[in-house]
XYZ file of C-alpha atoms in Angstrom:
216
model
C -12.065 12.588 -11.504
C -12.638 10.838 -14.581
C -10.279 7.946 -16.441
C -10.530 7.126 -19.737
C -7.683 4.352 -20.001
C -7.551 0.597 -19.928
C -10.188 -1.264 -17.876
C -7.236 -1.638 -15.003
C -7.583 2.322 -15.245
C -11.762 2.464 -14.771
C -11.226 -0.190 -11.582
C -9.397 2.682 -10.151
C -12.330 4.747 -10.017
C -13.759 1.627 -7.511
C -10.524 1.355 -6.030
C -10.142 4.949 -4.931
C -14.145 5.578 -4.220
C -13.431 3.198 -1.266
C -16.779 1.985 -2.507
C 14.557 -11.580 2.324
C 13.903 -13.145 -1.298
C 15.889 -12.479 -3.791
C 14.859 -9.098 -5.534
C 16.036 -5.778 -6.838
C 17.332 -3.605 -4.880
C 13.953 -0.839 -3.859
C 14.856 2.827 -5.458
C 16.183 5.549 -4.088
C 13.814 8.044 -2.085
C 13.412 10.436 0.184
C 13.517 9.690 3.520
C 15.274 9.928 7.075
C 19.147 9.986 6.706
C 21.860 7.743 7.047
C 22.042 7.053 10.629
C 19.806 6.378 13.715
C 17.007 4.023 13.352
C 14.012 3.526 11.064
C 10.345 1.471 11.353
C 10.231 -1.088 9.109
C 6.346 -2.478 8.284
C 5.675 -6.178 7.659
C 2.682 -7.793 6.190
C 2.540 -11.523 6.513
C -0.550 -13.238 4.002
C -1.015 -16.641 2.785
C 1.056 -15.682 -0.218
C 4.099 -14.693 1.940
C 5.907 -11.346 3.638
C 5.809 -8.217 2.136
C 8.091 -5.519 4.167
C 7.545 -1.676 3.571
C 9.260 1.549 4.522
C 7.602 4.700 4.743
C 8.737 7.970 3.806
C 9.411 10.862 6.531
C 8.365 13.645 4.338
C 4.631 12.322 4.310
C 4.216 12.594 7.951
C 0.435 12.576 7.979
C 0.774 9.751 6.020
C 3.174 7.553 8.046
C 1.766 8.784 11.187
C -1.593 7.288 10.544
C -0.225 4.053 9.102
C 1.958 3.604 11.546
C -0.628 3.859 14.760
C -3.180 1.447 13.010
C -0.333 -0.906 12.552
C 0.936 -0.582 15.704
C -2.619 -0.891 17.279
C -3.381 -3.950 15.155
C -5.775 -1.938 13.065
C -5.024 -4.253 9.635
C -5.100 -7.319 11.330
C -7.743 -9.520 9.701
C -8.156 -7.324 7.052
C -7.747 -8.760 3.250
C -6.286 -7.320 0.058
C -10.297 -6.580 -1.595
C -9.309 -6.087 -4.617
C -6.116 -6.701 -7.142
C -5.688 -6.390 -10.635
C -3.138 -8.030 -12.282
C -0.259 -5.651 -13.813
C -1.965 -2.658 -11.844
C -2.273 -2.590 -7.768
C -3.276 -4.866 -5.082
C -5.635 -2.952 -2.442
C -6.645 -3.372 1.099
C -7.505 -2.105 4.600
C -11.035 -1.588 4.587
C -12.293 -2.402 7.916
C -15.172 -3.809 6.487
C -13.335 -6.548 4.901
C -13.006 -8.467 8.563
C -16.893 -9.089 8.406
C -18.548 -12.199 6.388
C -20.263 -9.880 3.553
C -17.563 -9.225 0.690
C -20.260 -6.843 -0.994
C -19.099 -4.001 1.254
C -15.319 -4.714 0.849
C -13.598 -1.178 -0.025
C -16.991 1.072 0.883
C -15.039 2.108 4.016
C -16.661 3.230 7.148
C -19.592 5.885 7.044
C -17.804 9.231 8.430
C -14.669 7.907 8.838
C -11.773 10.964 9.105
C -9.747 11.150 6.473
C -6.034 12.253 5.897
C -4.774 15.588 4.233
C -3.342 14.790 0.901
C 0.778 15.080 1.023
C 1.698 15.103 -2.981
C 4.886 15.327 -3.464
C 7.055 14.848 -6.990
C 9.659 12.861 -5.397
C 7.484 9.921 -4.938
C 6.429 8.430 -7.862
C 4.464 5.274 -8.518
C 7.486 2.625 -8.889
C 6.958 -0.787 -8.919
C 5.928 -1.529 -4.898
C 5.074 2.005 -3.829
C 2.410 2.360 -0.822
C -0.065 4.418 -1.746
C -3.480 5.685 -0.396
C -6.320 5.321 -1.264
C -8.855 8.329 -1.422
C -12.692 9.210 -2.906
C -13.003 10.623 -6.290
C -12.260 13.977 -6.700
C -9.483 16.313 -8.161
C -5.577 15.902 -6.779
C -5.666 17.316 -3.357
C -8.579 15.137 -2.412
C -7.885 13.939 1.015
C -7.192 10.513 1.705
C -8.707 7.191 3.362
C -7.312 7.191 7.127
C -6.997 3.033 6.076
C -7.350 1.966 2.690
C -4.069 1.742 0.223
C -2.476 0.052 -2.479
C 0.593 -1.290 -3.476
C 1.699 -0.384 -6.874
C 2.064 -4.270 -9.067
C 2.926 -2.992 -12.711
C 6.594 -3.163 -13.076
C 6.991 -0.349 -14.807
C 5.089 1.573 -12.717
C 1.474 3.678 -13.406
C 3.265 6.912 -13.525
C -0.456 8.484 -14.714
C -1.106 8.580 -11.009
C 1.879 10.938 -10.093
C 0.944 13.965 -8.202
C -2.704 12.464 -7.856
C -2.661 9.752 -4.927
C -0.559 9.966 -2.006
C 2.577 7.846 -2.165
C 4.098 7.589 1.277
C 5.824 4.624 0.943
C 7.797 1.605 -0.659
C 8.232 -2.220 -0.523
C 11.595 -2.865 0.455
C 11.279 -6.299 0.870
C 8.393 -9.224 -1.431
C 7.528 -7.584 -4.668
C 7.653 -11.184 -5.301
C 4.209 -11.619 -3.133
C 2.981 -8.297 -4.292
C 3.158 -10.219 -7.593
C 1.407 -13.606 -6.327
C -1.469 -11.767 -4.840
C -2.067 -9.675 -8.070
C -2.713 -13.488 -9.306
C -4.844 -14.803 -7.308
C -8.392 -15.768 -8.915
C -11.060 -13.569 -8.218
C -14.495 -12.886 -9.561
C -16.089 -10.322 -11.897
C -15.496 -7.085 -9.203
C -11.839 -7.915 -8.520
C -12.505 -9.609 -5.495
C -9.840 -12.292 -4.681
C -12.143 -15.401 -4.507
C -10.491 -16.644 -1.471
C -9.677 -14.113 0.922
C -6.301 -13.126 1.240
C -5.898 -11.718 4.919
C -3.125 -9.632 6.106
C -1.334 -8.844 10.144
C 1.058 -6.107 10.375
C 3.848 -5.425 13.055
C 6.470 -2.748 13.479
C 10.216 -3.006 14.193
C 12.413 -0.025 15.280
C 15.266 -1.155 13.737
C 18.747 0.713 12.866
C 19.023 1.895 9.374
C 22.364 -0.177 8.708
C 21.113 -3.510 9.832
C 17.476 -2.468 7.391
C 20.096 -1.759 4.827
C 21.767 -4.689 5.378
C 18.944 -7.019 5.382
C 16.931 -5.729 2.596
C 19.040 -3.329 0.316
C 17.245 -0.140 1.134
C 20.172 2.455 0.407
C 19.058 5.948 2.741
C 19.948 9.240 1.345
């Protein structure tokens, strides 16, 4: 895959080689119906909570996500790399260890997960996305590695190439203080900016009801 865009565009080669405050309201997307209950992700950093919903019609997707969360996978990991007005990416296991020159280069033989490209999920403003090695759309993706989507208006370029599986529903406000925090000449955040995840079951009114999210 080859980019010939902005230099926020040729980081995404390195990105994807795996080398309630106040807030609008997240869009509309697919996902499971009014009713019942729903698993709502949080990330807690330095820079604050970020909360994140992800979409039923990217099952491999969520599945995945949702066990390494679960199983305390992420925590201790750090956002590696973030680019201001682009994406803030994490979840390389290597970025728990002391040597920040293999942050992003993933495991050695690690499985990956089928792409699921869909056209209802664009790249919004706080999508989740995975990560994935170069390669034309289809390209499987990293079992760990994603991004959350910092450019307001989006980087609808990406659309039916990356797996978008699902949104922040809650600190696009963080998303936004991470983007900024200083880092050196590879994108690296100077200080590390670790990350712990948990899952709640909770019932779709009450996750409407405490952070906007209006179900289909």
């Amino acid at each position: 895959m080859t980019f010939s865009f902005s230099r926020a565009g040729r980081w995404l080669v390195a990105l994807l080689l795996l080398a309630p405050a106040a807030q609008a309201a997240a869009p509309l997307a697919k996902g499971p119906r009014k009713g019942g209950k729903d698993d709502v992700v949080t990330i807690t950093t330095p820079e604050g909570t970020i909360r994140l919903l992800l979409f039923q019609d990217t099952p491999l997707h969520r599945a995945n996500f949702l066990q390494k969360a679960r199983k305390g996978f992420y925590n201790g990991t750090t956002f590696h790399r973030v680019i201001d007005g682009f994406m803030i990416q994490g979840g390389d296991a290597n970025s728990k260890d002391d040597d920040p020159s293999n942050d992003g280069q993933g495991i050695p033989g690690a499985p990956t997960v089928p792409a699921e490209l869909g056209p209802g999920h664009p790249h919004v403003y706080g999508a989740l996305a995975a990560a994935r090695t170069g390669g034309p759309a289809g390209t499987p993706s990293s079992n760990s590695q994603f991004y959350l989507v910092e450019n307001h208006a989006g980087t609808p370029r990406l659309n039916g190439q990356y797996t978008v599986f699902g949104q922040v529903i809650q600190g696009l406000d963080v998303v936004d203080k991470i983007a900024k925090v200083p880092k050196d000449n590879r994108d690296r955040p100077l200080i590390n900016v670790p990350m712990t995840m948990k899952v709640e079951h909770l019932r779709k009114k009450k996750i409407t009801r405490l952070y906007g999210y209006q179900y289909i």
